[in-house]
Structures are given as C-alpha cells and as structure tokens.
Tab-separated table of C-alpha atoms and ligand atoms in Angstrom:
chain	number	residue	atom	x	y	z
A	1	MET	CA	-29.131	-0.744	1.265
A	2	ASN	CA	-28.582	2.952	1.667
A	3	PRO	CA	-28.704	4.263	5.240
A	4	MET	CA	-28.962	7.833	3.965
A	5	THR	CA	-32.071	9.138	2.339
A	6	THR	CA	-30.285	12.192	0.973
A	7	CYS	CA	-28.970	10.783	-2.325
A	8	SER	CA	-31.246	11.088	-5.340
A	9	ILE	CA	-30.283	7.633	-6.591
A	10	ASP	CA	-30.103	4.404	-4.623
A	11	ASN	CA	-26.803	2.834	-3.715
A	12	PRO	CA	-26.638	-0.214	-5.995
A	13	TYR	CA	-24.415	-2.071	-3.546
A	14	SER	CA	-25.056	-3.926	-0.351
A	15	PRO	CA	-22.272	-5.913	1.282
A	16	THR	CA	-22.998	-9.597	1.588
A	17	ALA	CA	-21.139	-12.117	3.687
A	18	SER	CA	-19.796	-14.818	1.394
A	19	ALA	CA	-21.460	-18.093	2.240
A	20	ASP	CA	-18.266	-20.133	2.090
A	21	PRO	CA	-15.123	-18.222	3.090
A	22	THR	CA	-12.883	-20.668	1.256
A	23	GLN	CA	-14.492	-19.752	-2.090
A	24	PRO	CA	-13.988	-16.629	-4.231
A	25	ASP	CA	-16.671	-13.926	-4.045
A	26	PRO	CA	-18.833	-13.868	-7.218
A	27	GLU	CA	-17.491	-10.369	-8.092
A	28	GLU	CA	-13.933	-11.697	-8.032
A	29	LEU	CA	-14.749	-13.998	-10.925
A	30	MET	CA	-16.554	-11.467	-13.119
A	31	SER	CA	-15.309	-10.888	-16.652
A	32	ARG	CA	-13.819	-7.527	-17.614
A	33	ASP	CA	-17.078	-6.549	-19.324
A	34	GLU	CA	-19.130	-7.437	-16.278
A	35	ILE	CA	-16.772	-5.485	-14.010
A	36	GLU	CA	-16.960	-2.425	-16.240
A	37	ALA	CA	-20.765	-2.549	-16.385
A	38	LEU	CA	-20.834	-2.743	-12.592
A	39	GLN	CA	-18.426	0.183	-12.370
A	40	VAL	CA	-20.679	2.398	-14.494
A	41	GLU	CA	-23.645	1.684	-12.263
A	42	ARG	CA	-21.669	2.223	-9.051
A	43	LEU	CA	-19.906	5.328	-10.343
A	44	LYS	CA	-23.216	7.023	-11.065
A	45	TRP	CA	-24.214	6.566	-7.441
A	46	THR	CA	-20.804	7.625	-6.102
A	47	LEU	CA	-20.763	10.861	-8.100
A	48	HIS	CA	-24.291	11.761	-7.049
A	49	ASN	CA	-23.610	10.862	-3.418
A	50	ALA	CA	-20.498	13.054	-3.373
A	51	TYR	CA	-22.113	15.978	-5.155
A	52	GLU	CA	-25.268	15.974	-3.098
A	53	ASN	CA	-23.729	15.341	0.319
A	54	VAL	CA	-20.207	16.797	0.392
A	55	PRO	CA	-20.107	20.571	-0.184
A	56	ALA	CA	-16.413	20.404	-1.192
A	57	TYR	CA	-17.252	18.113	-4.150
A	58	ARG	CA	-20.220	20.274	-5.147
A	59	GLU	CA	-18.014	23.391	-5.134
A	60	LEU	CA	-15.267	21.646	-7.070
A	61	TYR	CA	-17.622	20.330	-9.761
A	62	ASP	CA	-19.559	23.584	-10.032
A	63	GLU	CA	-16.251	25.399	-10.456
A	64	HIS	CA	-15.281	22.982	-13.255
A	65	GLY	CA	-18.724	23.128	-14.842
A	66	VAL	CA	-19.369	19.391	-14.504
A	67	HIS	CA	-22.329	17.577	-13.013
A	68	PRO	CA	-22.771	13.886	-12.054
A	69	SER	CA	-25.513	13.577	-14.700
A	70	GLN	CA	-22.763	13.998	-17.334
A	71	PHE	CA	-21.375	10.615	-16.351
A	72	GLN	CA	-22.904	7.929	-18.571
A	73	GLU	CA	-19.988	5.705	-19.535
A	74	LEU	CA	-16.523	5.010	-18.111
A	75	SER	CA	-14.741	7.413	-20.438
A	76	ASP	CA	-16.857	10.227	-18.932
A	77	LEU	CA	-14.929	9.915	-15.679
A	78	SER	CA	-12.124	11.989	-17.192
A	79	LYS	CA	-14.484	15.007	-17.251
A	80	PHE	CA	-14.217	15.187	-13.457
A	81	PRO	CA	-11.240	16.924	-11.824
A	82	TYR	CA	-8.625	15.132	-9.731
A	83	THR	CA	-8.570	15.406	-5.952
A	84	ASP	CA	-5.636	15.053	-3.567
A	85	LYS	CA	-4.601	15.075	0.089
A	86	GLU	CA	-4.992	18.852	0.156
A	87	PHE	CA	-8.665	18.479	-0.809
A	88	LEU	CA	-9.215	16.186	2.189
A	89	ARG	CA	-7.117	18.323	4.540
A	90	ASN	CA	-9.207	21.364	3.674
A	91	ALA	CA	-12.214	19.399	4.902
A	92	TYR	CA	-10.529	18.621	8.253
A	93	PRO	CA	-11.728	16.983	10.369
A	94	PHE	CA	-15.106	15.636	9.182
A	95	LYS	CA	-16.338	17.877	6.352
A	96	SER	CA	-15.492	15.278	3.703
A	97	PHE	CA	-18.065	12.842	5.140
A	98	ALA	CA	-21.156	12.263	3.010
A	99	VAL	CA	-23.218	10.923	5.915
A	100	PRO	CA	-24.278	12.449	9.245
A	101	MET	CA	-21.879	11.745	12.113
A	102	SER	CA	-24.521	9.468	13.649
A	103	GLU	CA	-23.924	7.047	10.719
A	104	ILE	CA	-20.144	6.943	11.273
A	105	ARG	CA	-18.874	3.886	13.130
A	106	ARG	CA	-15.087	4.342	12.896
A	107	VAL	CA	-12.558	7.083	12.252
A	108	HIS	CA	-8.920	6.585	11.240
A	109	ALA	CA	-6.264	9.144	10.387
A	110	SER	CA	-2.933	9.142	8.600
A	111	SER	CA	-0.320	11.495	9.927
A	112	GLY	CA	1.685	12.340	6.820
A	113	THR	CA	4.881	14.321	7.083
A	114	THR	CA	3.527	17.830	7.431
A	115	GLY	CA	0.512	19.589	8.875
A	116	LEU	CA	-2.859	18.178	9.793
A	117	PRO	CA	-3.630	14.469	9.659
A	118	THR	CA	-5.933	13.195	6.929
A	119	VAL	CA	-9.114	11.926	8.566
A	120	VAL	CA	-11.172	9.089	7.127
A	121	GLY	CA	-14.531	7.694	8.272
A	122	TYR	CA	-16.572	4.537	7.748
A	123	THR	CA	-20.247	3.581	8.039
A	124	GLN	CA	-21.121	0.071	9.222
A	125	ASP	CA	-21.526	-0.999	5.565
A	126	ASP	CA	-18.097	0.500	4.771
A	127	LEU	CA	-16.554	-1.497	7.628
A	128	ASP	CA	-18.254	-4.690	6.406
A	129	THR	CA	-16.971	-4.101	2.876
A	130	TRP	CA	-13.468	-3.407	4.183
A	131	ALA	CA	-13.383	-6.600	6.271
A	132	SER	CA	-14.662	-8.624	3.294
A	133	LEU	CA	-12.014	-7.219	0.975
A	134	VAL	CA	-9.180	-7.826	3.435
A	135	ALA	CA	-10.510	-11.380	3.941
A	136	ARG	CA	-10.519	-11.743	0.139
A	137	CYS	CA	-6.871	-10.618	0.012
A	138	PHE	CA	-5.791	-13.038	2.749
A	139	ARG	CA	-7.584	-15.967	1.112
A	140	PHE	CA	-6.108	-14.988	-2.275
A	141	SER	CA	-2.651	-14.974	-0.647
A	142	GLY	CA	-3.124	-18.496	0.691
A	143	VAL	CA	-4.353	-17.920	4.246
A	144	GLU	CA	-7.093	-20.384	5.202
A	145	PRO	CA	-10.071	-20.217	7.564
A	146	GLY	CA	-9.238	-21.891	10.863
A	147	GLN	CA	-5.623	-20.732	10.815
A	148	LYS	CA	-3.900	-18.448	13.327
A	149	ILE	CA	-2.716	-15.029	12.141
A	150	HIS	CA	-0.113	-12.967	13.986
A	151	ASN	CA	-0.941	-9.332	13.239
A	152	ALA	CA	2.099	-7.069	13.628
A	153	TYR	CA	0.607	-4.061	11.833
A	154	GLY	CA	0.213	-1.135	14.226
A	155	TYR	CA	-3.171	-0.782	15.956
A	156	GLY	CA	-4.622	2.679	16.406
A	157	LEU	CA	-5.306	5.505	13.988
A	158	PHE	CA	-3.227	3.706	11.320
A	159	THR	CA	-5.543	1.535	9.213
A	160	GLY	CA	-3.109	-1.417	9.100
A	161	GLY	CA	-3.791	-3.015	12.496
A	162	LEU	CA	-7.581	-2.871	12.745
A	163	GLY	CA	-8.072	-3.259	8.977
A	164	ALA	CA	-6.096	-6.511	8.915
A	165	HIS	CA	-7.656	-7.621	12.197
A	166	TYR	CA	-11.272	-7.581	11.046
A	167	GLY	CA	-10.317	-9.070	7.678
A	168	GLY	CA	-8.664	-12.006	9.434
A	169	GLU	CA	-11.697	-12.581	11.651
A	170	LYS	CA	-14.011	-12.320	8.643
A	171	LEU	CA	-12.045	-15.057	6.903
A	172	GLY	CA	-12.568	-17.249	9.953
A	173	CYS	CA	-9.080	-17.047	11.406
A	174	ALA	CA	-7.907	-16.567	14.996
A	175	VAL	CA	-6.222	-13.169	14.984
A	176	ILE	CA	-3.444	-12.420	17.469
A	177	PRO	CA	-3.535	-8.616	17.811
A	178	MET	CA	0.141	-8.081	18.596
A	179	SER	CA	0.545	-4.667	16.865
A	180	GLY	CA	4.002	-3.290	15.942
A	181	GLY	CA	7.038	-3.028	18.234
A	182	GLN	CA	8.155	-5.019	21.298
A	183	THR	CA	10.155	-7.300	19.057
A	184	ASP	CA	11.197	-9.660	21.873
A	185	LYS	CA	7.547	-10.220	22.706
A	186	GLN	CA	6.708	-10.794	19.031
A	187	VAL	CA	9.339	-13.528	18.976
A	188	GLN	CA	8.036	-15.127	22.155
A	189	LEU	CA	4.405	-15.113	21.011
A	190	ILE	CA	5.251	-16.526	17.589
A	191	ARG	CA	7.172	-19.326	19.313
A	192	ASP	CA	4.419	-20.043	21.854
A	193	PHE	CA	1.226	-19.450	19.843
A	194	GLU	CA	2.547	-21.050	16.618
A	195	PRO	CA	0.674	-18.883	14.087
A	196	ASP	CA	0.390	-20.014	10.459
A	197	ALA	CA	0.586	-16.525	8.952
A	198	ILE	CA	2.094	-13.164	9.818
A	199	LEU	CA	1.072	-9.649	8.784
A	200	ALA	CA	3.681	-6.883	8.976
A	201	THR	CA	5.555	-4.355	6.942
A	202	PRO	CA	8.373	-6.118	5.037
A	203	THR	CA	11.066	-4.187	6.908
A	204	TYR	CA	9.532	-4.928	10.297
A	205	LEU	CA	9.407	-8.632	9.451
A	206	LEU	CA	13.176	-8.449	8.930
A	207	ALA	CA	13.517	-6.854	12.377
A	208	ILE	CA	11.510	-9.773	13.793
A	209	ALA	CA	13.963	-12.130	12.041
A	210	ASP	CA	16.810	-10.371	13.882
A	211	GLY	CA	14.857	-10.930	17.092
A	212	PHE	CA	14.670	-14.667	16.419
A	213	ARG	CA	18.412	-14.907	15.773
A	214	LYS	CA	19.086	-12.970	18.964
A	215	ALA	CA	16.968	-15.520	20.823
A	216	GLY	CA	19.088	-18.278	19.273
A	217	VAL	CA	16.245	-19.495	17.043
A	218	ASP	CA	16.530	-19.963	13.286
A	219	PRO	CA	13.543	-18.039	11.791
A	220	ARG	CA	13.091	-20.977	9.382
A	221	ASP	CA	12.114	-23.177	12.320
A	222	THR	CA	8.953	-21.242	13.251
A	223	SER	CA	5.378	-22.360	12.532
A	224	LEU	CA	4.956	-19.508	10.007
A	225	LYS	CA	4.037	-20.538	6.469
A	226	ARG	CA	2.718	-17.304	4.953
A	227	ALA	CA	3.313	-13.580	5.210
A	228	VAL	CA	1.029	-10.873	3.815
A	229	LEU	CA	3.139	-7.740	3.622
A	230	GLY	CA	2.574	-4.143	2.626
A	231	ALA	CA	2.220	-0.521	3.748
A	232	GLU	CA	5.581	0.387	2.205
A	233	PRO	CA	7.328	-0.175	-1.128
A	234	TRP	CA	9.242	-3.450	-1.412
A	235	THR	CA	10.930	-5.299	-4.250
A	236	ASP	CA	10.967	-8.878	-5.507
A	237	GLU	CA	14.538	-9.075	-4.163
A	238	MET	CA	13.139	-8.245	-0.726
A	239	ARG	CA	10.480	-10.925	-1.201
A	240	ARG	CA	13.184	-13.516	-1.885
A	241	GLU	CA	15.141	-12.323	1.142
A	242	ILE	CA	12.109	-12.700	3.430
A	243	GLU	CA	11.069	-16.036	1.956
A	244	ARG	CA	14.556	-17.448	2.388
A	245	THR	CA	14.906	-16.073	5.905
A	246	PHE	CA	11.652	-17.562	7.214
A	247	ASP	CA	11.094	-20.365	4.706
A	248	ILE	CA	7.628	-18.958	3.962
A	249	THR	CA	5.588	-17.646	1.031
A	250	ALA	CA	5.247	-13.855	1.053
A	251	CYS	CA	2.515	-11.952	-0.809
A	252	ASP	CA	1.770	-8.272	-1.209
A	253	ILE	CA	-1.218	-6.338	0.129
A	254	TYR	CA	-1.801	-2.746	-0.923
A	255	GLY	CA	-4.016	0.062	0.217
A	256	LEU	CA	-4.199	3.567	1.571
A	257	SER	CA	-6.342	5.119	4.279
A	258	GLU	CA	-8.044	7.632	2.016
A	259	VAL	CA	-9.283	4.894	-0.311
A	260	MET	CA	-10.103	2.439	2.541
A	261	GLY	CA	-6.944	1.036	4.155
A	262	PRO	CA	-5.232	-2.313	3.476
A	263	GLY	CA	-7.146	-4.519	1.033
A	264	VAL	CA	-7.618	-2.214	-1.953
A	265	ALA	CA	-5.494	-4.781	-3.814
A	266	GLY	CA	-4.085	-8.182	-2.940
A	267	GLU	CA	-1.751	-10.724	-4.456
A	268	SER	CA	-2.439	-14.281	-5.589
A	269	ALA	CA	-0.356	-16.970	-3.910
A	270	VAL	CA	-0.606	-18.919	-7.178
A	271	THR	CA	0.694	-16.361	-9.675
A	272	ARG	CA	2.574	-14.026	-7.272
A	273	ASP	CA	2.803	-11.408	-9.962
A	274	GLY	CA	1.635	-8.219	-8.281
A	275	SER	CA	-1.574	-7.223	-6.511
A	276	HIS	CA	-4.962	-7.386	-8.230
A	277	ILE	CA	-7.038	-4.273	-7.573
A	278	TRP	CA	-10.564	-5.134	-6.425
A	279	GLU	CA	-12.318	-3.323	-9.211
A	280	ASP	CA	-15.811	-4.132	-7.992
A	281	HIS	CA	-15.055	-1.454	-5.357
A	282	PHE	CA	-12.319	0.786	-6.804
A	283	ARG	CA	-11.779	2.155	-10.296
A	284	PRO	CA	-8.040	2.719	-10.885
A	285	GLU	CA	-6.415	4.991	-13.451
A	286	ILE	CA	-2.772	5.732	-14.181
A	287	ILE	CA	-1.953	9.305	-15.067
A	288	ASP	CA	1.140	11.117	-16.166
A	289	PRO	CA	2.093	13.032	-12.989
A	290	PHE	CA	3.515	15.922	-15.024
A	291	ASP	CA	0.785	16.659	-17.571
A	292	ASP	CA	-2.155	14.824	-15.904
A	293	ARG	CA	-2.895	12.790	-19.053
A	294	VAL	CA	-4.575	9.390	-18.516
A	295	CYS	CA	-2.086	6.662	-19.482
A	296	ASP	CA	-2.668	3.425	-21.365
A	297	LEU	CA	-2.547	-0.039	-19.854
A	298	GLY	CA	1.087	-0.894	-19.111
A	299	GLU	CA	2.354	2.696	-19.097
A	300	PRO	CA	4.034	3.823	-15.871
A	301	GLY	CA	2.643	6.781	-13.965
A	302	GLU	CA	0.744	7.847	-10.863
A	303	LEU	CA	-2.063	5.705	-9.507
A	304	VAL	CA	-5.443	7.444	-9.151
A	305	PHE	CA	-8.491	5.886	-7.472
A	306	THR	CA	-12.232	6.385	-7.476
A	307	SER	CA	-14.266	4.555	-4.850
A	308	LEU	CA	-17.389	2.815	-6.136
A	309	THR	CA	-19.260	1.786	-3.015
A	310	LYS	CA	-17.948	3.885	-0.139
A	311	GLN	CA	-20.708	5.652	1.765
A	312	ALA	CA	-18.979	7.813	4.376
A	313	LEU	CA	-16.049	9.114	2.374
A	314	PRO	CA	-16.461	9.044	-1.392
A	315	ILE	CA	-13.089	9.376	-3.101
A	316	ILE	CA	-13.147	10.558	-6.694
A	317	ARG	CA	-10.086	10.583	-8.932
A	318	TYR	CA	-7.833	10.741	-5.902
A	319	ARG	CA	-4.132	11.127	-6.677
A	320	THR	CA	-2.201	8.645	-4.533
A	321	HIS	CA	1.319	9.782	-5.536
A	322	ASP	CA	2.153	6.059	-5.841
A	323	LEU	CA	4.088	5.283	-9.002
A	324	THR	CA	3.309	2.032	-10.776
A	325	ARG	CA	1.562	0.671	-13.855
A	326	LEU	CA	-1.683	-1.204	-14.526
A	327	LEU	CA	-1.476	-4.634	-16.125
A	328	PRO	CA	-4.115	-7.131	-17.263
A	329	GLY	CA	-5.356	-9.452	-14.510
A	330	THR	CA	-4.036	-13.011	-14.445
A	331	ASP	CA	-5.464	-15.093	-11.594
A	332	ARG	CA	-8.519	-12.783	-11.601
A	333	PRO	CA	-8.736	-11.721	-15.273
A	334	GLY	CA	-11.620	-9.272	-14.745
A	335	HIS	CA	-9.555	-7.128	-12.378
A	336	ARG	CA	-6.450	-5.128	-13.245
A	337	ARG	CA	-3.165	-5.962	-11.624
A	338	MET	CA	-0.665	-3.381	-10.468
A	339	GLY	CA	3.055	-3.550	-11.023
A	340	ARG	CA	5.246	-3.154	-7.957
A	341	ILE	CA	5.203	0.364	-6.595
A	342	THR	CA	8.555	1.942	-7.386
A	343	GLY	CA	7.951	4.617	-4.778
A	344	ARG	CA	5.885	7.681	-4.090
A	345	SER	CA	6.409	10.702	-6.296
A	346	ASP	CA	6.999	12.706	-3.124
A	347	ASP	CA	9.733	10.247	-1.995
A	348	MET	CA	11.639	10.541	-5.236
A	349	ILE	CA	15.210	11.695	-4.673
A	350	ILE	CA	16.512	14.168	-7.217
A	351	LEU	CA	20.273	13.933	-7.073
A	352	ARG	CA	22.077	16.367	-9.342
A	353	GLY	CA	19.148	16.183	-11.716
A	354	VAL	CA	18.865	12.377	-11.715
A	355	ASN	CA	15.692	10.809	-10.253
A	356	LEU	CA	16.028	7.796	-8.035
A	357	PHE	CA	14.004	5.760	-5.540
A	358	PRO	CA	15.140	3.753	-2.523
A	359	THR	CA	13.604	0.620	-4.105
A	360	GLN	CA	16.213	0.829	-6.881
A	361	ILE	CA	18.992	0.718	-4.297
A	362	GLU	CA	17.222	-2.165	-2.491
A	363	GLU	CA	17.014	-4.145	-5.721
A	364	LEU	CA	20.703	-3.684	-6.569
A	365	ALA	CA	22.036	-4.193	-3.019
A	366	LEU	CA	20.142	-7.436	-2.479
A	367	ASN	CA	21.789	-8.963	-5.528
A	368	LEU	CA	25.179	-8.617	-3.819
A	369	PRO	CA	25.824	-11.484	-1.388
A	370	SER	CA	27.507	-9.655	1.473
A	371	LEU	CA	25.127	-6.668	1.678
A	372	SER	CA	22.026	-6.806	3.875
A	373	PRO	CA	18.581	-5.264	3.262
A	374	HIS	CA	19.196	-2.791	6.089
A	375	PHE	CA	20.148	0.583	4.635
A	376	THR	CA	19.425	4.294	4.775
A	377	LEU	CA	20.203	7.067	2.314
A	378	GLU	CA	21.612	10.331	3.605
A	379	ILE	CA	21.713	13.327	1.336
A	380	ASP	CA	23.731	16.498	1.854
A	381	ARG	CA	24.891	19.413	-0.245
A	382	PRO	CA	28.495	20.164	0.706
A	383	ASN	CA	30.066	22.803	-1.565
A	384	ARG	CA	26.707	23.238	-3.334
A	385	MET	CA	26.926	19.760	-4.859
A	386	ASP	CA	24.356	17.049	-3.967
A	387	GLN	CA	25.944	14.086	-2.286
A	388	MET	CA	24.261	10.818	-1.293
A	389	THR	CA	25.758	8.434	1.241
A	390	ILE	CA	24.424	4.889	1.438
A	391	HIS	CA	24.697	3.491	4.951
A	392	ILE	CA	24.283	-0.259	4.596
A	393	GLU	CA	24.900	-3.114	6.996
A	394	ARG	CA	27.089	-6.006	5.966
A	395	ARG	CA	25.569	-9.418	6.441
A	396	GLU	CA	26.480	-11.240	9.648
A	397	ASP	CA	28.079	-14.111	7.711
A	398	ALA	CA	30.190	-11.883	5.441
A	399	THR	CA	33.558	-10.321	6.289
A	400	ARG	CA	34.062	-6.581	6.273
A	401	GLU	CA	36.432	-6.940	3.298
A	402	GLU	CA	33.792	-8.806	1.279
A	403	ALA	CA	31.216	-6.136	2.098
A	404	ILE	CA	33.605	-3.344	1.069
A	405	GLU	CA	34.151	-5.099	-2.280
A	406	ASP	CA	30.393	-5.506	-2.794
A	407	GLY	CA	29.934	-1.878	-1.732
A	408	LYS	CA	32.193	-0.801	-4.587
A	409	LYS	CA	30.200	-2.993	-6.981
A	410	LEU	CA	26.979	-1.406	-5.715
A	411	LEU	CA	28.301	2.094	-6.423
A	412	SER	CA	29.370	1.138	-9.917
A	413	GLU	CA	25.946	-0.460	-10.631
A	414	ILE	CA	24.209	2.680	-9.356
A	415	LYS	CA	26.405	4.713	-11.684
A	416	THR	CA	25.685	2.588	-14.760
A	417	LYS	CA	22.022	1.664	-14.106
A	418	ILE	CA	20.706	4.839	-12.456
A	419	GLY	CA	23.302	7.387	-13.510
A	420	SER	CA	24.197	8.739	-10.053
A	421	SER	CA	27.404	8.813	-8.063
A	422	ALA	CA	27.224	8.041	-4.368
A	423	LEU	CA	29.372	7.328	-1.323
A	424	ILE	CA	29.064	4.184	0.751
A	425	ASP	CA	29.431	3.475	4.436
A	426	ILE	CA	29.508	-0.217	5.365
A	427	ALA	CA	27.888	-0.490	8.775
A	428	GLU	CA	28.265	-3.407	11.192
A	429	PRO	CA	25.297	-5.801	11.566
A	430	GLU	CA	22.420	-4.502	13.690
A	431	THR	CA	23.757	-0.976	14.016
A	432	LEU	CA	21.214	0.843	11.828
A	433	ALA	CA	17.809	1.700	13.304
A	434	ARG	CA	14.985	-0.788	12.655
A	435	SER	CA	11.394	0.247	11.996
A	436	SER	CA	8.404	-1.218	13.781
A	437	GLY	CA	6.138	-0.118	10.923
A	438	LYS	CA	6.848	1.849	7.776
A	439	ILE	CA	10.580	2.338	7.376
A	440	ARG	CA	12.186	5.702	6.777
A	441	ARG	CA	14.945	5.217	4.225
A	442	VAL	CA	15.811	8.773	3.236
A	443	TYR	CA	17.383	11.503	5.372
A	444	ASP	CA	17.662	14.576	3.188
A	445	HIS	CA	19.571	17.421	4.853
A	446	ARG	CA	19.732	19.660	1.781
A	447	ASN	CA	16.968	22.068	2.706
A	448	LYS	CA	18.002	22.605	6.301
B	501	DLL	O1	-0.329	1.802	4.638
B	501	DLL	C1	-2.524	0.815	4.476
B	501	DLL	C2	-1.905	-0.532	4.543
B	501	DLL	C3	-1.720	-1.132	5.770
B	501	DLL	C4	-1.579	-1.234	3.388
B	501	DLL	C5	-1.186	-2.416	5.831
B	501	DLL	C6	-1.062	-2.502	3.438
B	501	DLL	C7	-0.859	-3.079	4.659
B	501	DLL	P1	-1.443	4.577	4.675
B	501	DLL	O2	-0.774	4.675	5.991
B	501	DLL	O3	-2.483	5.568	4.332
B	501	DLL	O4	-2.160	3.187	4.528
B	501	DLL	O5	-0.304	4.594	3.594
B	501	DLL	C8	-0.616	4.408	2.244
B	501	DLL	O6	1.528	3.329	1.824
B	501	DLL	O7	-0.071	5.266	-0.703
B	501	DLL	C9	1.720	3.614	-0.498
B	501	DLL	O8	2.615	4.693	-0.696
B	501	DLL	C10	2.182	2.795	0.687
B	501	DLL	N1	1.806	1.380	0.516
B	501	DLL	C11	0.781	0.721	1.064
B	501	DLL	N2	0.795	-0.583	0.680
B	501	DLL	C12	1.858	-0.727	-0.153
B	501	DLL	C13	2.400	-1.806	-0.882
B	501	DLL	C14	-1.541	1.955	4.572
B	501	DLL	N3	1.899	-3.037	-0.832
B	501	DLL	C15	0.649	4.403	1.417
B	501	DLL	N4	3.493	-1.554	-1.658
B	501	DLL	C16	0.375	4.126	-0.038
B	501	DLL	C17	4.027	-0.328	-1.724
B	501	DLL	C18	2.493	0.527	-0.266
B	501	DLL	N5	3.580	0.715	-1.048
C-alpha cells in the first residue's frame, strides 16, 4: 500500500503482521539471492520516492547528474552520492519528509553534540514496520511472547524507549515502560514485577546492578533471564561482565534514529556472534571513511545505510560514522551480520598521532581482575603534549594495591597493543558518574 499518490512507481512493500509471533517472518528466512532481488525492487521505489518528493534529494542528484532510472541492479547504487547528518540538518525541521505532514504519525529527534537536532518522521506504515522489526530482534534474542519486559531505554524524543516499547507489545509481551534513571525505583520494580527481560544501555544496566547491591540484593537473584542491550558501543568483555553480574543472557540490538531507531539489526541468542542487519528493509555498505571507496565483505570501515521501505524519511547512502565490518549471516544466512562497533569515527581519540577508541580500553581493562567497567578518559595538552588519564574504579572486592598493580598492567598493555602512553587514576568504587542512557567516556580538554 502506498498512502501517497505522488510517486511514479508503487511501493512494493506493505507491512504484514506475522501470524504467529513465535515464528520467523518469511523475509528473515530468504536466501541471499532472494534478499538481493527484493532489494533491487525496493530500491527502485525508494530512489523514485526520494527524488520525486524530497527537493533536497532532487537537487543533490541533479547536481551529480544521476537519476533514479539509472538504478537497475545493486551495483548501480554506487552511482548515487552519500548523504550525512548535515544533509538532514539542512532540511530542519521537516523538509526531509517525502509525505505531507498529514501522513506523519510520529516525530523523534536526536540531539547530537552540536547545533540543531536531527528530526525524523514516520507514517503509520513506518511505525508498523519499526514495531515488527524490533519484535523480530527481541524474538531473535530469545524473548518470548507472554513474557514481561522491563524497558529502561529513555522515553521521549530518543527512539530507544518508544521504539523498544512498541516492539515488545508487537511480540506479545507485557512492557513495563520504566524509562531511564531513578535507579532505586528500577530496582524496586524489577524486584516486585519480576520481569523476564530487560532493555537498557549496557552501562546503565551496570548502574542498575550497583542499585541492587546497594539494596542488599545480589543481581543474580532477580527474575531477569535476558537483556537486549544497545545504543552505545560495547565489547564482548562487557557482555561477559553483565552476564556474570546478573546471571542472564545478553544480546545486542543496533539502530540509529535516522535509519529508523533500534531494530535495524539484532542478535541471535543461539549464535551470539554480532547483530544481523534486516536486509529486507535496509541495504548496508561499508566504505573507507578516508577515500569513500566501497569495501569488500569483511573489510573494516564506516557503515552506510539505504532504507528500502521507509515512506516518510527515505535515507539513501547515509553515512553513520559507525566503524565496523560486514560478515556473512549465520543464524539468518540471507542477511549480513555486523561485527561489533569499535566506535564512531567522530569519537575516535587521536593521541599524539595514534588512533584509539574507548572500547579498546574497555576490552583490556575487563581482562584485569581488580579493575571495574566504570571508567572515563580525560585528555589534556600540558606543555603542548597530548596526555590521556584513565580514571577507573577498582572493583569492590579488590584491594587498592591489587588495583594499582592491574592499573600498571593496563598501561603496559595499552602501550604494546595500541601504541599510546597514558596515566592512570584508580578511583574508589562508585565514585565515577553513572549514565542513565548513553555513557560519555571521553572528556577532551585539548581544544578549550
Ligand atoms: O541509539 C537507537 C537505539 C536505541 C539502538 C536503543 C539500540 C537500542 P541514536 O540515538 O540515533 O539511536 O544513536 C545511534 O548509537 O549510530 C551508534 O553509534 C550507537 N549505537 C546504537 N546501537 C548500538 C550498538 C539509538 N548496538 C548511534 N552498538 C549509532 C554500538 C550502537 N553502538
């Protein structure tokens, strides 16, 4: 169904409610060839819809001398220029919408670090698709219809809260819309309502664990069996930490507002080997962020997305700034899998010419028994030399001396594995700030 009559070709997609929520959607089980054939058909519509209904796309393509009719096969996608946050910001607030405002049923926005928020909009079909894909992710990660889900993603303009909420309901779960923050209340409600699954950022789930300990409850004794975590980069070391702390199974969920919100990709509870991208709705590419070349399967680079079915806000070759790689699908062989996100290219720290990401520090620190996952990185430039200080809490059950020893080991590992020198400050347990959503790891004072 196509609610707009303004596109010269019909939208080949109409969202359907899966008859049995415990079973995979038919598109999930398509072969690679079937997925790619579907992508060609859906891409034709997307390109036409964007060109005919969003002046910014028309201008961009006219400027580059390309037209949607030049897209006939997947390799033709590379003829079309990339877009980025700037492209959407220039269309602030609603000029990137391909449908009249009367067709829009929801607006979200992501704040970003500077300037205007990026505004995104959804038609009713877009919202139905989104809920179905989030439900698909939850089911894939082992959540079952009839279960209770505690949703600690923030509600509001952020897509995490409402996106996860409607996905949980779509799967047939009872969703507890707790939102982020009020950690004491989170603890109380988890104890009283006995949810089976929890949704949160990985770092906020650790703050909830602190809350349990403060209440004199071992987090392993809760009703929780599954966690579906995302919205910020996290490592397999962090997964182990969370799984041990709560005695649960933790899976990844990935997404970004511009492309939809949570649910662009989700992780199998069976293979637990990175999120599968739902390629019946999104065509991913990896590009070299420096020369814009499209990379091969397995090569690391920047993730770029094209939406295939979105009506309100078509996204074409959108540069996410997320650094990862594409891998063949495993539990869903027709869909590509993504490696863990190392970080965002704009969060990369360049320290005396060496590039590093907070996830590298997380990975190394969590392999040392007396260091906790709670850390921040502070960067200064005294005497015109970059200097990074790692503030990291010792674990409650480790002595200060043990943590100082492990701190020294951490610095030497950073030196040999990353190539940077740093300073370390061992902080006492529960002295560093906790996040109630996405954590801020890096405090860079160099440009002040
Ligand atoms: O964070 C959507 C979301 C909500 C995803 C809840 C998962 C769970 P934005 O606020 O637009 O949307 O931020 C998107 O967050 O480009 C990544 O840099 C990062 N991100 C999201 N999920 C993951 C993940 C939501 N699983 C930005 N692993 C993205 C690593 C993630 N980074």
